[in-house]
Amino acid sequence: MSANSARSSLDDSSLLAEVEEDGHEEEAATGERENRWWKKVLDLEEAKNQVLYSLPMILTNVSYYMIPMVTVMFAGHLGDLELAGSNLANSWATVTGYAFMISKSAALYMRYLIPGLFAYGVLQNILRFLQTQSVVVPLVFCSVLPLIAHVGVAYVLVHWTPLGFKGAALAVSISLWIAVLFLAGYMLLAKKFHKTWNGFSAESLGHVFTNLKLALPSAAMVCVNTEAIAYMITYGLSAAASTRVSNELGASNPDRAMHAMAVTLKLSLCLALIVVLALGFGHNIWASLFSDSSTVIEYFASLTPFLLISIVFDSIQGSDAYCAGVARGCGWQHLAVYANLGTFYCIGMPIAILLGFKLKLYAKGLWLGLICGLCCQTSTLLLLTLRSKWIQMELSENTSNENHVIV
């Protein structure tokens, strides 16, 4: 009996071990299938790398963008005229014509922004110098600290001095120079930059025209893209996209470049969804930060749906995240110029004029026209990106640092 019992116990133990082993194998297989499923939807490793690279750039760009925005908030609480004047001065919309008093306020505001223009030019050069060396975390500190200082400077100049409205603009110029001093001080004190920049030299002048071949199309790509509704958060993803694509093409990995491009698109759409939900449910809170006027808050609420549509399209194309980031990484700036110029000025602008002035839809009509142009621009750049055949060209001084692309 004891032998039979022992044999039975042994059989039961073996059976239990087999069942447990089968269970572990089944769990492992299920986990593997889940991992494969997630990888088909989104490559988490690539997404993590892009997010880790873009997050500091997002914080940096948002911080610098918030400097003039905080000033507009202070100006807006002085009155509706001050809100309109400061917004107009911060845009390129003066060519379209506005009421005389608003234009006068904008002109006054812009005079005190002039010192900040020089600071902004220096600031952008330092930012690009550091970004090309993947130095992004220090940029966050050098942008957040001036933003914190700007809140105090703006409050003092607007409320504690006779400058008032003029003090709001002057605060922007002061804060931009503070940001330049932070970045310049870091660049000069950090020893790792001594080998990459030894100061100004006559040799650098010989590369000016080479640099302009990419700089001018890049500037034109932004200048002809005047929808003025882009949000700065996705610019960090744009930097990640252009960096990843250019690096992979430079390493003769066009397939990995296309994979990085696909991950950027998915991240851009996820980010757009988050912003759309936040703005859709909290638009009244956002409007109240700029003005106490119920009329302004109600009118902003009526325009919010147009803003949400614009954000979705703008997250795909790129003055921000996806297509423009890929375009910069591949050296397609000249193609983006043609796309922006044709879609906005040949399609979007005529539709905006027709709806806004002829059909009397005014601001909503103008925005609908811009959305039509943005939709066409997004479709054009997305089609260009997806249908292009990329070839890698050695990135060296002998090839003028340009990528050749077969379209």
CSV table of C-alpha atoms in Angstrom, one decimal:
chain,number,residue,atom,x,y,z
A,1,MET,CA,0.0,0.0,0.0
A,2,SER,CA,2.8,2.4,0.9
A,3,ALA,CA,4.5,1.7,-2.4
A,4,ASN,CA,1.3,2.3,-4.3
A,5,SER,CA,0.7,5.5,-2.4
A,6,ALA,CA,4.3,6.7,-3.1
A,7,ARG,CA,3.9,5.8,-6.8
A,8,SER,CA,0.6,7.7,-6.9
A,9,SER,CA,2.0,10.7,-5.2
A,10,LEU,CA,4.9,10.7,-7.6
A,11,ASP,CA,2.6,10.5,-10.6
A,12,ASP,CA,0.5,13.4,-9.2
A,13,SER,CA,3.6,15.5,-8.6
A,14,SER,CA,4.8,14.8,-12.2
A,15,LEU,CA,1.4,15.7,-13.6
A,16,LEU,CA,1.2,18.9,-11.5
A,17,ALA,CA,4.7,19.9,-12.7
A,18,GLU,CA,3.7,19.3,-16.3
A,19,VAL,CA,0.6,21.4,-15.8
A,20,GLU,CA,2.6,24.2,-14.2
A,21,GLU,CA,5.2,24.0,-17.0
A,22,ASP,CA,2.4,24.1,-19.6
A,23,GLY,CA,0.9,27.1,-17.8
A,24,HIS,CA,4.2,29.0,-17.8
A,25,GLU,CA,4.7,28.2,-21.5
A,26,GLU,CA,1.2,29.4,-22.2
A,27,GLU,CA,1.8,32.6,-20.2
A,28,ALA,CA,5.1,33.2,-22.0
A,29,ALA,CA,3.5,32.7,-25.4
A,30,THR,CA,0.6,35.0,-24.4
A,31,GLY,CA,3.1,37.6,-23.2
A,32,GLU,CA,5.1,37.3,-26.5
A,33,ARG,CA,1.9,37.7,-28.5
A,34,GLU,CA,1.0,40.8,-26.5
A,35,ASN,CA,4.5,42.2,-27.1
A,36,ARG,CA,4.2,41.5,-30.8
A,37,TRP,CA,0.8,43.2,-30.8
A,38,TRP,CA,2.1,46.3,-29.0
A,39,LYS,CA,5.1,46.4,-31.3
A,40,LYS,CA,2.8,46.4,-34.4
A,41,VAL,CA,0.9,49.4,-32.9
A,42,LEU,CA,3.9,51.3,-31.5
A,43,ASP,CA,7.6,50.5,-31.2
A,44,LEU,CA,8.0,51.4,-27.5
A,45,GLU,CA,11.8,51.5,-27.6
A,46,GLU,CA,11.9,53.9,-30.5
A,47,ALA,CA,9.0,55.9,-29.0
A,48,LYS,CA,10.9,56.1,-25.6
A,49,ASN,CA,14.0,57.4,-27.3
A,50,GLN,CA,12.1,60.1,-29.2
A,51,VAL,CA,10.2,61.2,-26.2
A,52,LEU,CA,13.3,61.4,-24.0
A,53,TYR,CA,15.0,63.5,-26.7
A,54,SER,CA,12.0,65.7,-27.4
A,55,LEU,CA,10.8,66.3,-23.9
A,56,PRO,CA,13.6,68.7,-23.0
A,57,MET,CA,13.0,70.5,-26.3
A,58,ILE,CA,9.3,70.7,-25.6
A,59,LEU,CA,9.9,72.3,-22.2
A,60,THR,CA,12.5,74.6,-23.7
A,61,ASN,CA,10.2,75.8,-26.6
A,62,VAL,CA,7.2,76.1,-24.4
A,63,SER,CA,9.2,78.2,-21.8
A,64,TYR,CA,10.5,80.6,-24.5
A,65,TYR,CA,7.0,80.8,-26.1
A,66,MET,CA,5.4,81.5,-22.7
A,67,ILE,CA,7.5,84.7,-22.3
A,68,PRO,CA,5.5,86.8,-24.7
A,69,MET,CA,2.3,84.9,-23.9
A,70,VAL,CA,2.6,85.8,-20.2
A,71,THR,CA,3.0,89.4,-21.2
A,72,VAL,CA,-0.2,89.2,-23.3
A,73,MET,CA,-2.0,87.8,-20.3
A,74,PHE,CA,-0.9,90.8,-18.2
A,75,ALA,CA,-1.8,93.2,-21.0
A,76,GLY,CA,-5.2,91.5,-21.5
A,77,HIS,CA,-6.2,92.2,-17.9
A,78,LEU,CA,-5.6,95.9,-18.5
A,79,GLY,CA,-8.4,96.0,-21.1
A,80,ASP,CA,-9.7,94.6,-24.4
A,81,LEU,CA,-7.8,97.2,-26.4
A,82,GLU,CA,-4.5,96.3,-24.8
A,83,LEU,CA,-5.2,92.6,-25.3
A,84,ALA,CA,-5.9,93.2,-29.0
A,85,GLY,CA,-2.9,95.4,-29.4
A,86,SER,CA,-0.4,93.1,-27.8
A,87,ASN,CA,-1.7,90.1,-29.8
A,88,LEU,CA,-1.5,92.0,-33.0
A,89,ALA,CA,2.1,93.1,-32.3
A,90,ASN,CA,3.1,89.5,-31.6
A,91,SER,CA,1.9,88.4,-35.0
A,92,TRP,CA,2.5,89.2,-38.7
A,93,ALA,CA,-1.1,90.1,-39.2
A,94,THR,CA,-0.6,93.9,-39.4
A,95,VAL,CA,-0.7,93.7,-43.2
A,96,THR,CA,-4.4,92.8,-43.2
A,97,GLY,CA,-5.5,96.0,-41.5
A,98,TYR,CA,-7.2,96.6,-38.2
A,99,ALA,CA,-9.0,99.3,-36.3
A,100,PHE,CA,-6.9,102.5,-35.9
A,101,MET,CA,-6.7,102.3,-32.1
A,102,ILE,CA,-5.7,98.6,-32.1
A,103,SER,CA,-3.0,99.3,-34.7
A,104,LYS,CA,-1.8,102.3,-32.7
A,105,SER,CA,-1.6,100.1,-29.6
A,106,ALA,CA,0.3,97.4,-31.5
A,107,ALA,CA,2.8,100.0,-32.9
A,108,LEU,CA,3.5,101.2,-29.4
A,109,TYR,CA,3.9,97.7,-28.1
A,110,MET,CA,6.3,96.8,-31.0
A,111,ARG,CA,8.6,99.7,-30.2
A,112,TYR,CA,9.4,98.2,-26.9
A,113,LEU,CA,9.9,94.7,-28.4
A,114,ILE,CA,12.7,95.9,-30.7
A,115,PRO,CA,15.5,95.3,-28.1
A,116,GLY,CA,14.2,91.8,-27.7
A,117,LEU,CA,14.6,91.1,-31.5
A,118,PHE,CA,18.4,91.2,-31.2
A,119,ALA,CA,18.3,89.0,-28.2
A,120,TYR,CA,16.0,86.5,-30.0
A,121,GLY,CA,18.4,86.3,-32.9
A,122,VAL,CA,21.4,85.5,-30.7
A,123,LEU,CA,19.2,83.1,-28.7
A,124,GLN,CA,18.3,81.0,-31.7
A,125,ASN,CA,21.9,80.6,-32.8
A,126,ILE,CA,23.0,79.4,-29.4
A,127,LEU,CA,20.0,77.0,-29.2
A,128,ARG,CA,20.9,75.4,-32.6
A,129,PHE,CA,24.6,75.2,-31.6
A,130,LEU,CA,23.7,73.2,-28.4
A,131,GLN,CA,20.9,71.2,-30.1
A,132,THR,CA,23.2,69.8,-32.8
A,133,GLN,CA,25.4,68.4,-30.0
A,134,SER,CA,22.4,66.8,-28.3
A,135,VAL,CA,22.7,69.1,-25.4
A,136,VAL,CA,19.1,69.5,-24.4
A,137,VAL,CA,18.7,69.1,-20.6
A,138,PRO,CA,20.6,72.3,-19.8
A,139,LEU,CA,18.4,74.2,-22.2
A,140,VAL,CA,15.4,73.4,-20.0
A,141,PHE,CA,17.0,75.1,-17.0
A,142,CYS,CA,18.2,78.0,-19.1
A,143,SER,CA,14.6,78.6,-20.4
A,144,VAL,CA,12.5,77.9,-17.3
A,145,LEU,CA,14.6,80.2,-15.1
A,146,PRO,CA,14.1,83.3,-17.4
A,147,LEU,CA,10.4,82.4,-17.6
A,148,ILE,CA,10.1,82.5,-13.8
A,149,ALA,CA,12.0,85.8,-13.8
A,150,HIS,CA,9.8,87.1,-16.5
A,151,VAL,CA,6.6,86.7,-14.5
A,152,GLY,CA,8.1,88.9,-11.8
A,153,VAL,CA,9.5,91.5,-14.2
A,154,ALA,CA,6.3,91.8,-16.1
A,155,TYR,CA,4.2,92.2,-12.9
A,156,VAL,CA,6.5,94.9,-11.6
A,157,LEU,CA,6.7,96.9,-14.9
A,158,VAL,CA,2.9,96.6,-15.6
A,159,HIS,CA,1.5,97.3,-12.1
A,160,TRP,CA,4.3,99.0,-10.1
A,161,THR,CA,5.6,101.5,-12.7
A,162,PRO,CA,3.9,104.2,-14.9
A,163,LEU,CA,4.8,102.2,-18.0
A,164,GLY,CA,1.7,100.0,-17.8
A,165,PHE,CA,1.1,98.6,-21.3
A,166,LYS,CA,4.5,99.6,-22.5
A,167,GLY,CA,6.1,97.8,-19.6
A,168,ALA,CA,4.5,94.5,-20.7
A,169,ALA,CA,6.5,94.7,-24.0
A,170,LEU,CA,9.6,95.9,-22.3
A,171,ALA,CA,9.5,92.9,-20.0
A,172,VAL,CA,9.7,90.6,-23.0
A,173,SER,CA,12.9,92.2,-24.2
A,174,ILE,CA,14.4,92.1,-20.8
A,175,SER,CA,13.6,88.5,-20.3
A,176,LEU,CA,14.9,87.5,-23.7
A,177,TRP,CA,18.3,89.1,-22.8
A,178,ILE,CA,18.3,87.3,-19.5
A,179,ALA,CA,17.8,84.0,-21.4
A,180,VAL,CA,20.7,84.9,-23.7
A,181,LEU,CA,23.0,85.6,-20.7
A,182,PHE,CA,22.0,82.2,-19.1
A,183,LEU,CA,22.8,80.3,-22.3
A,184,ALA,CA,25.9,82.2,-23.2
A,185,GLY,CA,27.3,81.8,-19.7
A,186,TYR,CA,26.7,78.1,-19.8
A,187,MET,CA,28.3,77.7,-23.2
A,188,LEU,CA,31.4,79.7,-22.1
A,189,LEU,CA,31.8,78.0,-18.7
A,190,ALA,CA,31.2,74.4,-19.9
A,191,LYS,CA,34.6,72.9,-20.9
A,192,LYS,CA,33.1,70.4,-23.4
A,193,PHE,CA,32.3,73.2,-25.8
A,194,HIS,CA,35.9,74.5,-26.0
A,195,LYS,CA,36.7,72.0,-28.8
A,196,THR,CA,33.5,72.7,-30.8
A,197,TRP,CA,33.8,76.5,-30.8
A,198,ASN,CA,37.0,78.5,-30.2
A,199,GLY,CA,35.5,81.9,-31.0
A,200,PHE,CA,34.9,83.8,-34.2
A,201,SER,CA,37.3,83.3,-37.1
A,202,ALA,CA,37.6,84.4,-40.7
A,203,GLU,CA,37.5,80.7,-41.8
A,204,SER,CA,33.8,80.5,-40.8
A,205,LEU,CA,32.9,83.1,-43.4
A,206,GLY,CA,33.8,80.7,-46.2
A,207,HIS,CA,30.9,78.4,-45.2
A,208,VAL,CA,28.2,81.2,-45.2
A,209,PHE,CA,26.9,80.4,-48.6
A,210,THR,CA,26.9,76.7,-48.0
A,211,ASN,CA,24.8,77.2,-44.9
A,212,LEU,CA,22.4,79.6,-46.7
A,213,LYS,CA,21.5,76.7,-49.1
A,214,LEU,CA,19.6,75.1,-46.3
A,215,ALA,CA,18.9,78.1,-44.1
A,216,LEU,CA,17.0,80.2,-46.7
A,217,PRO,CA,14.6,77.3,-47.8
A,218,SER,CA,14.1,76.5,-44.1
A,219,ALA,CA,13.3,80.1,-43.3
A,220,ALA,CA,11.0,80.4,-46.3
A,221,MET,CA,9.2,77.2,-45.3
A,222,VAL,CA,8.2,78.9,-42.0
A,223,CYS,CA,7.6,82.3,-43.5
A,224,VAL,CA,5.1,81.2,-46.1
A,225,ASN,CA,3.3,79.0,-43.5
A,226,THR,CA,1.3,81.8,-41.8
A,227,GLU,CA,-1.6,79.9,-40.3
A,228,ALA,CA,-0.5,81.3,-36.9
A,229,ILE,CA,-2.2,78.5,-35.0
A,230,ALA,CA,0.7,76.2,-34.4
A,231,TYR,CA,1.3,75.1,-30.9
A,232,MET,CA,4.8,74.8,-29.6
A,233,ILE,CA,4.6,71.5,-27.8
A,234,THR,CA,5.0,69.5,-31.0
A,235,TYR,CA,8.2,71.4,-32.0
A,236,GLY,CA,10.1,69.1,-29.7
A,237,LEU,CA,8.8,66.1,-31.7
A,238,SER,CA,9.8,67.8,-34.9
A,239,ALA,CA,13.4,68.2,-33.6
A,240,ALA,CA,13.4,64.5,-32.6
A,241,ALA,CA,12.0,63.5,-36.1
A,242,SER,CA,14.6,65.5,-38.0
A,243,THR,CA,17.4,64.3,-35.8
A,244,ARG,CA,16.5,60.6,-36.0
A,245,VAL,CA,15.8,60.7,-39.8
A,246,SER,CA,19.0,62.5,-40.7
A,247,ASN,CA,21.1,60.3,-38.4
A,248,GLU,CA,19.6,57.1,-39.9
A,249,LEU,CA,20.0,58.3,-43.5
A,250,GLY,CA,23.6,59.3,-42.7
A,251,ALA,CA,24.2,55.8,-41.4
A,252,SER,CA,22.8,54.2,-44.6
A,253,ASN,CA,19.7,52.9,-42.8
A,254,PRO,CA,16.7,54.2,-44.9
A,255,ASP,CA,14.4,51.5,-43.4
A,256,ARG,CA,15.1,52.6,-39.9
A,257,ALA,CA,14.6,56.2,-40.9
A,258,MET,CA,11.2,55.3,-42.3
A,259,HIS,CA,10.4,53.4,-39.1
A,260,ALA,CA,11.4,56.4,-37.0
A,261,MET,CA,9.1,58.5,-39.2
A,262,ALA,CA,6.2,56.2,-38.5
A,263,VAL,CA,6.7,56.3,-34.7
A,264,THR,CA,6.8,60.2,-34.8
A,265,LEU,CA,3.5,60.2,-36.6
A,266,LYS,CA,1.9,58.1,-34.0
A,267,LEU,CA,3.3,60.1,-31.2
A,268,SER,CA,2.1,63.3,-32.9
A,269,LEU,CA,-1.4,62.0,-33.1
A,270,CYS,CA,-1.4,60.9,-29.5
A,271,LEU,CA,-0.1,64.3,-28.4
A,272,ALA,CA,-2.7,66.1,-30.5
A,273,LEU,CA,-5.5,64.0,-29.0
A,274,ILE,CA,-4.4,65.0,-25.5
A,275,VAL,CA,-4.2,68.7,-26.4
A,276,VAL,CA,-7.6,68.6,-28.1
A,277,LEU,CA,-9.3,67.0,-25.1
A,278,ALA,CA,-7.6,69.5,-22.7
A,279,LEU,CA,-8.5,72.5,-24.8
A,280,GLY,CA,-12.0,71.2,-25.6
A,281,PHE,CA,-13.0,70.8,-22.0
A,282,GLY,CA,-11.0,73.7,-20.6
A,283,HIS,CA,-11.4,76.4,-23.2
A,284,ASN,CA,-13.1,78.8,-20.8
A,285,ILE,CA,-10.3,78.5,-18.2
A,286,TRP,CA,-7.7,79.1,-20.9
A,287,ALA,CA,-9.6,82.2,-22.2
A,288,SER,CA,-10.0,83.6,-18.7
A,289,LEU,CA,-6.2,83.7,-18.3
A,290,PHE,CA,-6.1,86.4,-21.0
A,291,SER,CA,-9.2,88.5,-20.3
A,292,ASP,CA,-12.0,89.1,-17.8
A,293,SER,CA,-14.4,90.1,-20.6
A,294,SER,CA,-17.3,87.7,-20.9
A,295,THR,CA,-17.6,88.7,-24.6
A,296,VAL,CA,-14.0,87.6,-25.3
A,297,ILE,CA,-14.5,84.3,-23.4
A,298,GLU,CA,-17.7,83.5,-25.3
A,299,TYR,CA,-16.2,84.4,-28.7
A,300,PHE,CA,-13.2,82.2,-28.0
A,301,ALA,CA,-15.5,79.4,-27.1
A,302,SER,CA,-17.2,79.8,-30.5
A,303,LEU,CA,-13.8,79.5,-32.3
A,304,THR,CA,-12.5,76.6,-30.2
A,305,PRO,CA,-13.8,73.9,-32.7
A,306,PHE,CA,-11.8,75.5,-35.5
A,307,LEU,CA,-8.7,75.6,-33.3
A,308,LEU,CA,-9.1,71.9,-32.4
A,309,ILE,CA,-9.3,70.9,-36.1
A,310,SER,CA,-6.2,73.1,-36.8
A,311,ILE,CA,-4.3,71.4,-34.0
A,312,VAL,CA,-4.9,67.9,-35.4
A,313,PHE,CA,-3.7,68.9,-38.9
A,314,ASP,CA,-0.8,70.9,-37.6
A,315,SER,CA,0.4,68.0,-35.5
A,316,ILE,CA,0.7,65.8,-38.6
A,317,GLN,CA,2.4,68.3,-40.9
A,318,GLY,CA,5.1,70.4,-39.6
A,319,SER,CA,5.8,73.8,-38.9
A,320,ASP,CA,5.8,71.3,-36.1
A,321,ALA,CA,5.9,67.7,-35.5
A,322,TYR,CA,5.8,65.2,-38.3
A,323,CYS,CA,6.2,66.1,-42.0
A,324,ALA,CA,8.3,69.2,-41.5
A,325,GLY,CA,10.6,67.4,-39.1
A,326,VAL,CA,11.1,64.7,-41.6
A,327,ALA,CA,11.5,67.3,-44.4
A,328,ARG,CA,14.3,69.0,-42.5
A,329,GLY,CA,16.0,65.6,-41.7
A,330,CYS,CA,15.9,64.6,-45.4
A,331,GLY,CA,16.9,68.1,-46.8
A,332,TRP,CA,13.5,68.6,-48.5
A,333,GLN,CA,13.1,72.3,-47.4
A,334,HIS,CA,12.8,73.5,-50.9
A,335,LEU,CA,9.9,71.1,-51.6
A,336,ALA,CA,8.2,72.2,-48.3
A,337,VAL,CA,8.5,75.8,-49.5
A,338,TYR,CA,6.6,75.0,-52.7
A,339,ALA,CA,4.0,73.0,-50.8
A,340,ASN,CA,3.4,75.8,-48.2
A,341,LEU,CA,3.3,78.5,-50.8
A,342,GLY,CA,0.9,76.8,-53.1
A,343,THR,CA,-1.5,75.4,-50.5
A,344,PHE,CA,-1.8,78.6,-48.4
A,345,TYR,CA,-1.7,81.4,-50.9
A,346,CYS,CA,-3.3,79.6,-53.9
A,347,ILE,CA,-5.9,77.6,-52.1
A,348,GLY,CA,-6.3,78.7,-48.4
A,349,MET,CA,-6.1,82.4,-48.9
A,350,PRO,CA,-8.7,82.7,-51.7
A,351,ILE,CA,-11.1,80.5,-49.7
A,352,ALA,CA,-10.6,82.6,-46.6
A,353,ILE,CA,-11.3,85.8,-48.4
A,354,LEU,CA,-14.4,84.4,-50.0
A,355,LEU,CA,-15.9,83.0,-46.8
A,356,GLY,CA,-14.7,85.8,-44.5
A,357,PHE,CA,-15.7,88.9,-46.6
A,358,LYS,CA,-18.0,87.8,-49.4
A,359,LEU,CA,-20.1,85.4,-47.4
A,360,LYS,CA,-19.8,87.5,-44.3
A,361,LEU,CA,-18.5,84.8,-42.0
A,362,TYR,CA,-15.7,87.1,-40.8
A,363,ALA,CA,-13.3,85.4,-38.4
A,364,LYS,CA,-14.9,82.0,-38.7
A,365,GLY,CA,-14.7,82.2,-42.5
A,366,LEU,CA,-11.1,83.3,-42.4
A,367,TRP,CA,-10.2,80.4,-40.2
A,368,LEU,CA,-12.1,78.0,-42.4
A,369,GLY,CA,-10.0,79.1,-45.3
A,370,LEU,CA,-6.8,78.6,-43.4
A,371,ILE,CA,-8.0,75.1,-42.3
A,372,CYS,CA,-8.6,74.3,-46.0
A,373,GLY,CA,-5.1,75.4,-46.8
A,374,LEU,CA,-3.7,73.5,-43.8
A,375,CYS,CA,-5.6,70.4,-44.9
A,376,CYS,CA,-4.1,70.6,-48.5
A,377,GLN,CA,-0.7,71.3,-47.1
A,378,THR,CA,-0.8,68.3,-44.7
A,379,SER,CA,-2.0,66.1,-47.5
A,380,THR,CA,0.7,67.2,-49.9
A,381,LEU,CA,3.6,66.8,-47.4
A,382,LEU,CA,2.2,63.5,-46.1
A,383,LEU,CA,1.9,62.2,-49.6
A,384,LEU,CA,5.4,63.4,-50.4
A,385,THR,CA,6.8,61.7,-47.3
A,386,LEU,CA,5.0,58.4,-47.8
A,387,ARG,CA,5.5,58.0,-51.5
A,388,SER,CA,9.2,59.1,-51.7
A,389,LYS,CA,12.1,56.7,-52.3
A,390,TRP,CA,15.0,57.7,-50.2
A,391,ILE,CA,18.6,57.3,-51.1
A,392,GLN,CA,21.4,58.0,-48.7
A,393,MET,CA,24.2,60.3,-49.7
A,394,GLU,CA,27.4,60.6,-47.6
A,395,LEU,CA,27.1,63.6,-45.3
A,396,SER,CA,30.5,65.2,-45.4
A,397,GLU,CA,32.1,68.6,-46.2
A,398,ASN,CA,32.7,67.5,-49.8
A,399,THR,CA,29.0,67.1,-50.5
A,400,SER,CA,27.9,70.4,-49.0
A,401,ASN,CA,26.0,68.6,-46.2
A,402,GLU,CA,23.0,67.9,-48.4
A,403,ASN,CA,20.8,64.8,-48.8
A,404,HIS,CA,19.8,63.9,-52.3
A,405,VAL,CA,16.2,62.6,-52.5
A,406,ILE,CA,14.5,60.8,-55.4
A,407,VAL,CA,10.8,61.7,-55.4
